[in-house]
PDB file of C-alpha atoms in Angstrom:
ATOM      1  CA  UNK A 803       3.800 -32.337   1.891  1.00  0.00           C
ATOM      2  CA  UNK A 804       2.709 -29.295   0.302  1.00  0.00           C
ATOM      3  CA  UNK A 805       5.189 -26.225   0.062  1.00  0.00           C
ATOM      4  CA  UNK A 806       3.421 -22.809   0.100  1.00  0.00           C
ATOM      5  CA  UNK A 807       4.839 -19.814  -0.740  1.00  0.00           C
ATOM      6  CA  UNK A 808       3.031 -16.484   1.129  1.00  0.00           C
ATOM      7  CA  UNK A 809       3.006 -13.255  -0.355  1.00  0.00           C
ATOM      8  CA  UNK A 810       3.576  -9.587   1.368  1.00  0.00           C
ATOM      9  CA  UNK A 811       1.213  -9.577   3.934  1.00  0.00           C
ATOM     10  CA  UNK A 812       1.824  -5.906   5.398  1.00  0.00           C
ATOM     11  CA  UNK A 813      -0.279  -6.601   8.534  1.00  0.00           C
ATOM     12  CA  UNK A 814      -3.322  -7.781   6.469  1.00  0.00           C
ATOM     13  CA  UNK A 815      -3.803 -10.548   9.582  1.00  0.00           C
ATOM     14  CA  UNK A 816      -7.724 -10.815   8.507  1.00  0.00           C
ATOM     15  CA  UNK A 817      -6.626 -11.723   4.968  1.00  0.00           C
ATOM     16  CA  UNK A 818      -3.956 -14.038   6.029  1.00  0.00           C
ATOM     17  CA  UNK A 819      -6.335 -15.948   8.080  1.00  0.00           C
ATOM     18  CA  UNK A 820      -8.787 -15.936   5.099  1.00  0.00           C
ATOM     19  CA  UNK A 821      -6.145 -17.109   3.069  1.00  0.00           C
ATOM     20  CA  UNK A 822      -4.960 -19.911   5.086  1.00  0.00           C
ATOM     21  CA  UNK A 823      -8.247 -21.015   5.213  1.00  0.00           C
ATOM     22  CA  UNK A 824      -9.139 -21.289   1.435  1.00  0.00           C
ATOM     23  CA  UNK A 825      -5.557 -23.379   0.957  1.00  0.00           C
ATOM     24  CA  UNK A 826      -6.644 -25.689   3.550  1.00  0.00           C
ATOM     25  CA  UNK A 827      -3.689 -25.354   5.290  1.00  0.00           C
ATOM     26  CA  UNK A 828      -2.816 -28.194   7.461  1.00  0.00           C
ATOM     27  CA  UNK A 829       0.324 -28.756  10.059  1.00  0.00           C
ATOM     28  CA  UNK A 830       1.978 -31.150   6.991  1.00  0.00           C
ATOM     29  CA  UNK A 831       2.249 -28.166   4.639  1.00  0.00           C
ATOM     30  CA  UNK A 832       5.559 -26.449   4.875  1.00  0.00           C
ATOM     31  CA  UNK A 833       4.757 -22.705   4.616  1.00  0.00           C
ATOM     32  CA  UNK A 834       7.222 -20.312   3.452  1.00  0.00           C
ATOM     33  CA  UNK A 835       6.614 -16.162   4.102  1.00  0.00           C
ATOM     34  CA  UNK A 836       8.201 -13.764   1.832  1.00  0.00           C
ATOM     35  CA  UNK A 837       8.544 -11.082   4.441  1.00  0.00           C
ATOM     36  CA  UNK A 838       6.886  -7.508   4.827  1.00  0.00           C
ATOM     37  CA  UNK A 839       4.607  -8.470   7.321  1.00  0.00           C
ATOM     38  CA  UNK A 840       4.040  -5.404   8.953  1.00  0.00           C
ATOM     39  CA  UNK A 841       3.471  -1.294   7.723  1.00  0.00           C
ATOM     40  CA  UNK A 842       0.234  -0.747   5.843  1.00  0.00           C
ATOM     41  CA  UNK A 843      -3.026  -1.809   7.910  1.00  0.00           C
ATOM     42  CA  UNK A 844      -3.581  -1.691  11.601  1.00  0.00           C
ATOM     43  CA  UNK A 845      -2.885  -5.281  13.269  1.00  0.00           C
ATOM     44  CA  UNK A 846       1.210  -5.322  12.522  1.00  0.00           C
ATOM     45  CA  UNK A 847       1.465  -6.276  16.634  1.00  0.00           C
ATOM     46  CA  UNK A 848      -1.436  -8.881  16.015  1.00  0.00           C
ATOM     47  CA  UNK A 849       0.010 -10.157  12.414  1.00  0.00           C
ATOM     48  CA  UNK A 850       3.492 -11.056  14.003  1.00  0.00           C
ATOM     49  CA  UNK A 851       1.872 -12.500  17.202  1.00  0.00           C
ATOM     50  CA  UNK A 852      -0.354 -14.526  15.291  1.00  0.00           C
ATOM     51  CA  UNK A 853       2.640 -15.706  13.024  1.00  0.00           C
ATOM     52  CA  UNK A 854       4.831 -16.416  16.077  1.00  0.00           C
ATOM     53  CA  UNK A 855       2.275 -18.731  17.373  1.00  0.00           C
ATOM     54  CA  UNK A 856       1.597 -20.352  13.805  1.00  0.00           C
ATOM     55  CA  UNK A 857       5.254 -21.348  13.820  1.00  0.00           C
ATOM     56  CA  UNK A 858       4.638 -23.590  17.088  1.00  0.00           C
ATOM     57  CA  UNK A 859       2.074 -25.638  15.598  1.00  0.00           C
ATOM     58  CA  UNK A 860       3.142 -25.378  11.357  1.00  0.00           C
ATOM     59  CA  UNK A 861       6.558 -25.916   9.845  1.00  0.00           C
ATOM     60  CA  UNK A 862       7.308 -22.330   8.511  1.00  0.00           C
ATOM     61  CA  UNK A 863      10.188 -20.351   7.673  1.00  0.00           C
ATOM     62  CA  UNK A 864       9.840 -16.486   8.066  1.00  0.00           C
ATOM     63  CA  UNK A 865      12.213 -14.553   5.229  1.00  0.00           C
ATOM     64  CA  UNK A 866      13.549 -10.735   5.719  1.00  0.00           C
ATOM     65  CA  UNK A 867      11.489  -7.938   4.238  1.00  0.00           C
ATOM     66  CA  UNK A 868      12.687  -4.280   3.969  1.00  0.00           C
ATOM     67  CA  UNK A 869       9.312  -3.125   5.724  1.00  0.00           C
ATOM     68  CA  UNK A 870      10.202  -5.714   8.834  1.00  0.00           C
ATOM     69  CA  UNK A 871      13.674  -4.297   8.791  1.00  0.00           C
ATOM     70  CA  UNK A 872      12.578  -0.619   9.175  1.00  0.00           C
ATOM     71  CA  UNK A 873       9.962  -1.806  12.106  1.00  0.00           C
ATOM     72  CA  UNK A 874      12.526  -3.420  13.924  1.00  0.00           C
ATOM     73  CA  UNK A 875      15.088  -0.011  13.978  1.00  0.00           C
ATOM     74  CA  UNK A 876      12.603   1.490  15.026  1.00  0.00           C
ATOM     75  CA  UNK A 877      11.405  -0.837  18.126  1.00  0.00           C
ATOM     76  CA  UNK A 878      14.931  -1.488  18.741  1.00  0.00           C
ATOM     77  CA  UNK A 879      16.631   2.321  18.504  1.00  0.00           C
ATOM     78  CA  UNK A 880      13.803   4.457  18.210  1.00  0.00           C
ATOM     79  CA  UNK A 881      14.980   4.581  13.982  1.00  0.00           C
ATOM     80  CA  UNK A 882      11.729   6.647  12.611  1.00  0.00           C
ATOM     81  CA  UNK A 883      12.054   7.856   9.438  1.00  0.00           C
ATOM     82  CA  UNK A 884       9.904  10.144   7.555  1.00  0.00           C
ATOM     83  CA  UNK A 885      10.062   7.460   5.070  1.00  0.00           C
ATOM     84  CA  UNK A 886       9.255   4.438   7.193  1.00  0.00           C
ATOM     85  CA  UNK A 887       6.180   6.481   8.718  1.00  0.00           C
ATOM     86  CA  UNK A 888       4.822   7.578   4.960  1.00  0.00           C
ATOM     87  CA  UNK A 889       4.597   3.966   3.765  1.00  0.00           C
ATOM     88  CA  UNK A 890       3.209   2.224   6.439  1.00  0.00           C
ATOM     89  CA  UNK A 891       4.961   2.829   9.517  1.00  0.00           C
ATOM     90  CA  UNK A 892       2.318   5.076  11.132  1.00  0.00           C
ATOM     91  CA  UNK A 893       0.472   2.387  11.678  1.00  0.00           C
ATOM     92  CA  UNK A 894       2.788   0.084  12.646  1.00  0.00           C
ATOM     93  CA  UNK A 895       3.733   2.369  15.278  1.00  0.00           C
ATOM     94  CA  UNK A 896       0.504   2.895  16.224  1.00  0.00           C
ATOM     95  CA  UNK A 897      -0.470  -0.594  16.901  1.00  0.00           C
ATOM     96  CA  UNK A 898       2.891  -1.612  18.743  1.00  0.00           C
ATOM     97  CA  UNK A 899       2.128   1.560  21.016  1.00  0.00           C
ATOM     98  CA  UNK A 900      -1.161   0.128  21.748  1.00  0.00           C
ATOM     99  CA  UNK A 901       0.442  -2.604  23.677  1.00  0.00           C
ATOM    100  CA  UNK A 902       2.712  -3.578  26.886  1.00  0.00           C
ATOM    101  CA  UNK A 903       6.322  -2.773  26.173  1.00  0.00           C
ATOM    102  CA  UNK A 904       7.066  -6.537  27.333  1.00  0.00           C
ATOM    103  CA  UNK A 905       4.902  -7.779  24.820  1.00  0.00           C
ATOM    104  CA  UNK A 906       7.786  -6.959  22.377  1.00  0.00           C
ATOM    105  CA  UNK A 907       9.922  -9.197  23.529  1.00  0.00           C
ATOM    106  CA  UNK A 908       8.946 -11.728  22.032  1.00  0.00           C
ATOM    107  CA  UNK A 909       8.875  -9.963  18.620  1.00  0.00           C
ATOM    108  CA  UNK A 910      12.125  -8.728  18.921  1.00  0.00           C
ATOM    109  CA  UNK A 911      13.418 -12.831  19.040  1.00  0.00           C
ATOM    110  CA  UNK A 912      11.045 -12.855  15.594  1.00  0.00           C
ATOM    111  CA  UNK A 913      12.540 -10.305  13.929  1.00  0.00           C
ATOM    112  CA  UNK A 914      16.182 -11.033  14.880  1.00  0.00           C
ATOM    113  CA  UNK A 915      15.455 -14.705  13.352  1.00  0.00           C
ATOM    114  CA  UNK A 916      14.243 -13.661  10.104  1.00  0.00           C
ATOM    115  CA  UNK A 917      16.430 -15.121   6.960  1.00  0.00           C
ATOM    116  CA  UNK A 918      17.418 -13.009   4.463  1.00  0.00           C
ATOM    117  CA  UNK A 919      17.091 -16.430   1.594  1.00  0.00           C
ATOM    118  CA  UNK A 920      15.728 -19.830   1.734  1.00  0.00           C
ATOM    119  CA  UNK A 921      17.166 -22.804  -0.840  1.00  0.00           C
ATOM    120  CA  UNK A 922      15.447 -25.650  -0.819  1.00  0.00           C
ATOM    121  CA  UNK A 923      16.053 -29.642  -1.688  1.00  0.00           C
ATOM    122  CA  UNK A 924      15.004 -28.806  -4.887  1.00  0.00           C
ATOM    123  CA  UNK A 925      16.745 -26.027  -5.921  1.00  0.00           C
ATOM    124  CA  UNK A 926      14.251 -23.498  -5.222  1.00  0.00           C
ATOM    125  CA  UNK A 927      15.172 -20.226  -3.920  1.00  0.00           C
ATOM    126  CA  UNK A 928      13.151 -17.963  -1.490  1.00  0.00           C
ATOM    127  CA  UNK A 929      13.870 -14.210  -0.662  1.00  0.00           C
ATOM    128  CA  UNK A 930      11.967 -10.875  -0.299  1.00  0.00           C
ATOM    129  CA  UNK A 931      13.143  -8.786  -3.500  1.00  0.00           C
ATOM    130  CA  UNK A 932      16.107 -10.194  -5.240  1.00  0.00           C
ATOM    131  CA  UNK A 933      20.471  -9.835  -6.286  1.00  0.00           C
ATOM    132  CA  UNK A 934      22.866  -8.716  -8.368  1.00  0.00           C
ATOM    133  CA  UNK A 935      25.439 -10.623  -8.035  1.00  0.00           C
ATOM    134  CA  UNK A 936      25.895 -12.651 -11.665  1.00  0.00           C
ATOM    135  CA  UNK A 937      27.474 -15.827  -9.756  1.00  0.00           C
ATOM    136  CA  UNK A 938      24.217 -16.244  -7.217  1.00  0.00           C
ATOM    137  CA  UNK A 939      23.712 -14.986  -3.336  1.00  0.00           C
ATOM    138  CA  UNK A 940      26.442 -16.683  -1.809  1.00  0.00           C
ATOM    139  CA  UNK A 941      28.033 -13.677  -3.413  1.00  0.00           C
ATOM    140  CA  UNK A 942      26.097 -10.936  -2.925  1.00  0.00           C
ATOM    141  CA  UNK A 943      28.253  -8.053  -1.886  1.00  0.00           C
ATOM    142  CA  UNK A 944      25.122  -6.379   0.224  1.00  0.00           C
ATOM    143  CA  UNK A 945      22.879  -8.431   1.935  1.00  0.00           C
ATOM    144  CA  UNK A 946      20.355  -5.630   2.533  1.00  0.00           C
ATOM    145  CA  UNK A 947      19.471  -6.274  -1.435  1.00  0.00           C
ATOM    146  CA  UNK A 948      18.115  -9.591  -0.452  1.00  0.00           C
ATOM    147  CA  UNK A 949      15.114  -7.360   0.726  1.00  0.00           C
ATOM    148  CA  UNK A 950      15.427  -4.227  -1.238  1.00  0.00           C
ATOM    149  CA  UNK A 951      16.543  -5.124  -5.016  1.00  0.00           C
ATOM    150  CA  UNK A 952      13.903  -4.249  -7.492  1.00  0.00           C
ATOM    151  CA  UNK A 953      15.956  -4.712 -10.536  1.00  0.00           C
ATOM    152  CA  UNK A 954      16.021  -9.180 -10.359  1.00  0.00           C
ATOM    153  CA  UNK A 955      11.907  -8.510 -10.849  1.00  0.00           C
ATOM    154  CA  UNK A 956      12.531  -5.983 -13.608  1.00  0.00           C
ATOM    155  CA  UNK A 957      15.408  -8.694 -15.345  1.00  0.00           C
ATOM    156  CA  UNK A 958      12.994 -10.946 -15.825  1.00  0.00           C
ATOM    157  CA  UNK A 959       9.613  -9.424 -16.565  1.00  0.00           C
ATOM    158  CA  UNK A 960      11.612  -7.553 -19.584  1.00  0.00           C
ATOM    159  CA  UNK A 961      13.065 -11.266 -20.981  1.00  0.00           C
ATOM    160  CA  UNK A 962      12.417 -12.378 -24.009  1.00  0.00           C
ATOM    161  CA  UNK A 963       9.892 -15.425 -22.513  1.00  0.00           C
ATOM    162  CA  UNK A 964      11.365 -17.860 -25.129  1.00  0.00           C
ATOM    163  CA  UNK A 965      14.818 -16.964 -24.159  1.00  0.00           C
ATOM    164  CA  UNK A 966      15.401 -20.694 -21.921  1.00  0.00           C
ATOM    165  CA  UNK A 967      18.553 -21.633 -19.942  1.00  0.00           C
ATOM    166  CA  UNK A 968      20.988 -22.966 -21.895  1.00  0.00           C
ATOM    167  CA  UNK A 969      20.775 -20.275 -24.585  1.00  0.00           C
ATOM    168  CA  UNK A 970      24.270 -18.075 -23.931  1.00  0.00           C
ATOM    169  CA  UNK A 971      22.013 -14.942 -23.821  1.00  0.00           C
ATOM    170  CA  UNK A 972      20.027 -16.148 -20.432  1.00  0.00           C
ATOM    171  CA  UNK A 973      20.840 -13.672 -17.444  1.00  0.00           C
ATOM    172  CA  UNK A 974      23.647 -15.816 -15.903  1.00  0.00           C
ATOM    173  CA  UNK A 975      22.458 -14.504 -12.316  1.00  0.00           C
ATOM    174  CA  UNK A 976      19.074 -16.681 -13.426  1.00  0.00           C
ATOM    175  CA  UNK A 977      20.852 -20.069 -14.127  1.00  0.00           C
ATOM    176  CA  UNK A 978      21.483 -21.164 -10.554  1.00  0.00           C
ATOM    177  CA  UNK A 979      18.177 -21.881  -9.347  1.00  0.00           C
ATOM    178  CA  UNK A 980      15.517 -23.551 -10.521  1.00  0.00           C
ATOM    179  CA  UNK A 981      13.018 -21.424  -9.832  1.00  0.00           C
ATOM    180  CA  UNK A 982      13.140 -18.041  -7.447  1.00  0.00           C
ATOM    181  CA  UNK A 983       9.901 -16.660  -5.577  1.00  0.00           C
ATOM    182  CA  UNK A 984       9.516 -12.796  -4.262  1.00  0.00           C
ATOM    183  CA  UNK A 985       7.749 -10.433  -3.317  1.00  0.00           C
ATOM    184  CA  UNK A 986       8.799  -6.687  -2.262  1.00  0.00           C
ATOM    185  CA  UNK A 987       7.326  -5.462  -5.709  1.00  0.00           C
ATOM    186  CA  UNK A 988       3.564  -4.894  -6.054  1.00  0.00           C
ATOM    187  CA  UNK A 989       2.482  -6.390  -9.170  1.00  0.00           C
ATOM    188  CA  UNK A 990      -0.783  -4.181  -8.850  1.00  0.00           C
ATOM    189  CA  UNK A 991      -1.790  -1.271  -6.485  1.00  0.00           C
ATOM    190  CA  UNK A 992      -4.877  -0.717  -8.193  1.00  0.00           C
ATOM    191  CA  UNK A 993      -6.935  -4.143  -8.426  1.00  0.00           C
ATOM    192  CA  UNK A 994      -6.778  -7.960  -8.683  1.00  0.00           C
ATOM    193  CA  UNK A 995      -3.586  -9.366 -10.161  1.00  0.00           C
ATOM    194  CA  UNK A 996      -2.726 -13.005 -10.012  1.00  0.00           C
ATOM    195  CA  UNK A 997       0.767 -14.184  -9.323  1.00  0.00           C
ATOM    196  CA  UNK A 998       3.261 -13.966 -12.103  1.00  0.00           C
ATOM    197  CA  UNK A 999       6.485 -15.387 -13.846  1.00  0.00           C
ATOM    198  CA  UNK A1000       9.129 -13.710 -15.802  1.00  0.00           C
ATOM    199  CA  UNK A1001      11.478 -16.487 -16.752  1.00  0.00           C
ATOM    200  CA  UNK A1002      12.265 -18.705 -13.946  1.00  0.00           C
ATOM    201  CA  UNK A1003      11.328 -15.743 -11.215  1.00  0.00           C
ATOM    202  CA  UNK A1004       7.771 -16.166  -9.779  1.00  0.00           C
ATOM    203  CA  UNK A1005       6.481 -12.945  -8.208  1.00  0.00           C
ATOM    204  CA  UNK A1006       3.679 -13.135  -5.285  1.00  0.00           C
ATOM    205  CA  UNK A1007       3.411  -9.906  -4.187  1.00  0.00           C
ATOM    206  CA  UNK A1008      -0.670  -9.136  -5.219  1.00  0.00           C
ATOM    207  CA  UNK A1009      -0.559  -5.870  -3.594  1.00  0.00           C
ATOM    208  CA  UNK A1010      -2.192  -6.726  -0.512  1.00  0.00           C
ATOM    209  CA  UNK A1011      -0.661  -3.190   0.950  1.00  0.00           C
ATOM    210  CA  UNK A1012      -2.683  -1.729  -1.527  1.00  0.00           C
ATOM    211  CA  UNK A1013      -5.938  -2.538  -3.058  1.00  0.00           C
ATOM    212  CA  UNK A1014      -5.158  -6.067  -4.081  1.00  0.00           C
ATOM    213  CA  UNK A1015      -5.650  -9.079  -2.544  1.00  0.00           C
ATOM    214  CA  UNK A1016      -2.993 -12.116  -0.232  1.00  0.00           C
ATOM    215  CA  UNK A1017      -1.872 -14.752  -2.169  1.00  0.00           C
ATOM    216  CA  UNK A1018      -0.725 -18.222  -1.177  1.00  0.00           C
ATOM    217  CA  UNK A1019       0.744 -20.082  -4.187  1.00  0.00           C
ATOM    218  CA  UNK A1020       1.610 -23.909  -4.301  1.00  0.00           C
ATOM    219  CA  UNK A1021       5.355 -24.029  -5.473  1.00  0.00           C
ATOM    220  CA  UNK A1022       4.913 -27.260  -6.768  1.00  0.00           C
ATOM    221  CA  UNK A1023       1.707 -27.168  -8.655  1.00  0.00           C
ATOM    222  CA  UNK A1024       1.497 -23.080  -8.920  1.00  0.00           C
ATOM    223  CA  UNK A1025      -2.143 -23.523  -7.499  1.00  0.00           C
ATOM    224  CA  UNK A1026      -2.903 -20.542  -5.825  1.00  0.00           C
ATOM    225  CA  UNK A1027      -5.324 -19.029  -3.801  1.00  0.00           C
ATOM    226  CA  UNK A1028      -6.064 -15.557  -2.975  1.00  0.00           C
ATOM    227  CA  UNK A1029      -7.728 -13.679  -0.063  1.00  0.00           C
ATOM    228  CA  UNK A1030     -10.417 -11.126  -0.633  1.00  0.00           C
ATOM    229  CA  UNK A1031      -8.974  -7.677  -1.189  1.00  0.00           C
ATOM    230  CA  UNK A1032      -7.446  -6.595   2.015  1.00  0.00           C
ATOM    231  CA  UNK A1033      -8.928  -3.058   1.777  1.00  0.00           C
ATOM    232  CA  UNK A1034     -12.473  -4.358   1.964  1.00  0.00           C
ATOM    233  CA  UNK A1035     -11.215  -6.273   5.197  1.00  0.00           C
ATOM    234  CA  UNK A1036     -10.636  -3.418   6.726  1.00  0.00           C
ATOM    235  CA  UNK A1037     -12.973  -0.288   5.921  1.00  0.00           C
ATOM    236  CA  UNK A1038     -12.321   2.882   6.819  1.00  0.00           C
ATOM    237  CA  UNK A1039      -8.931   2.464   6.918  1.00  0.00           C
ATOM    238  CA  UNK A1040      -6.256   3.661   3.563  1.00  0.00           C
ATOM    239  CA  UNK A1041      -3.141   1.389   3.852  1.00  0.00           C
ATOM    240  CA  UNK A1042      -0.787   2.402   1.395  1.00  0.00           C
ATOM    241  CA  UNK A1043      -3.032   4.154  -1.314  1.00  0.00           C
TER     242      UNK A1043
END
């Protein structure tokens, strides 16, 4: 069994299926989703249907973004922020207007069943953006960090990269997990970027929202393969730029 990690998709669903492809994705893989699967191009209703009916045939687990958050306040209280619309949510709204009200029912269950972290057998932790908390999630004071902390990313790109665990001057927050994969912050807007590490933290986030491309990464092996960039999927259209 392969365990893949997927980047912010940020209803790229062309690139996802792209994506999928290229890894040779099979129903044995376990396939883990970083979140933000919705706000930037125009299939968010289509992403999260098509992910709702991968999970009935593929072992996956779906983790908490901030951009999913916002799209659900908004489908569930009519929560529309000037923000929310800005970065993404125009045409998110747009494309869950385009469609039956009791279509969303179904997205409302996916949503509501999003986890905010994923640990697995091997020590490996999964969230959206990151935490503060020096002694590890179990106590993190706010879980909304799960899936809006920038500052884990920024802790570890700034390391010293031969600064190992062990040494008394590795970030204690950093020595409970083998290895910690996120997304939430673009390593490129502008271009091609492949995944990268800062000390044990592996970031995924390619900038599909933007002008760079999806990436699946092999947790294991840290293969990886990326999608074509998701602007050029879908012309005529500006996503976040």
């Amino acid at each position: 069994m392969r365990r893949l990690v997927i980047g912010d998709i940020h209803s790229g669903l062309k690139a996802l299926r792209q994506v999928l492809e290229r890894a040779r994705v099979t129903t044995d893989d376990h396939l883990v989703f970083l979140g933000d699967y919705v706000d930037s191009w125009s299939e968010a209703f289509e992403t999260v249907d098509f992910l709702i009916g991968l999970d009935k045939t593929h072992n996956c687990t779906f983790i908490r973004g901030n951009h999913d958050e916002l799209c659900y306040g908004w489908m569930r209280a009519n929560e529309e922020s000037p923000t929310w619309l800005a970065h993404g949510g125009a045409a998110t709204k747009m494309s869950y207007l385009n469609v039956e009200r009791e279509k969303w029912d179904a997205h409302f269950t996916f949503y509501e069943g999003l986890q905010n972290t994923y640990l697995d057998e091997n020590n490996r932790l999964y969230l959206h953006a990151g935490y503060t908390n020096l002694k590890g999630i179990e106590y993190e004071y706010f879980e909304k960090l799960f899936y809006w902390d920038r500052t884990l990313w920024e802790l570890a790109k700034a390391m010293d990269p031969t600064l190992k665990p062990g040494n008394e001057n590795f970030p204690k927050r950093l020595t409970h997990y083998h290895e910690v994969f996120i997304g939430h912050t673009p390593l490129s807007k502008k271009g091609h970027v492949e995944p990268q590490k800062g000390a044990n933290v592996w970031n995924v986030d390619t900038g599909a929202a933007f002008m760079g491309a999806l990436t699946i990464l092999d947790v294991e092996t840290k293969e990886f393969w990326q999608s074509d960039p998701v602007h050029t999927l879908y012309p005529g259209e500006n996503g976040r730029n």
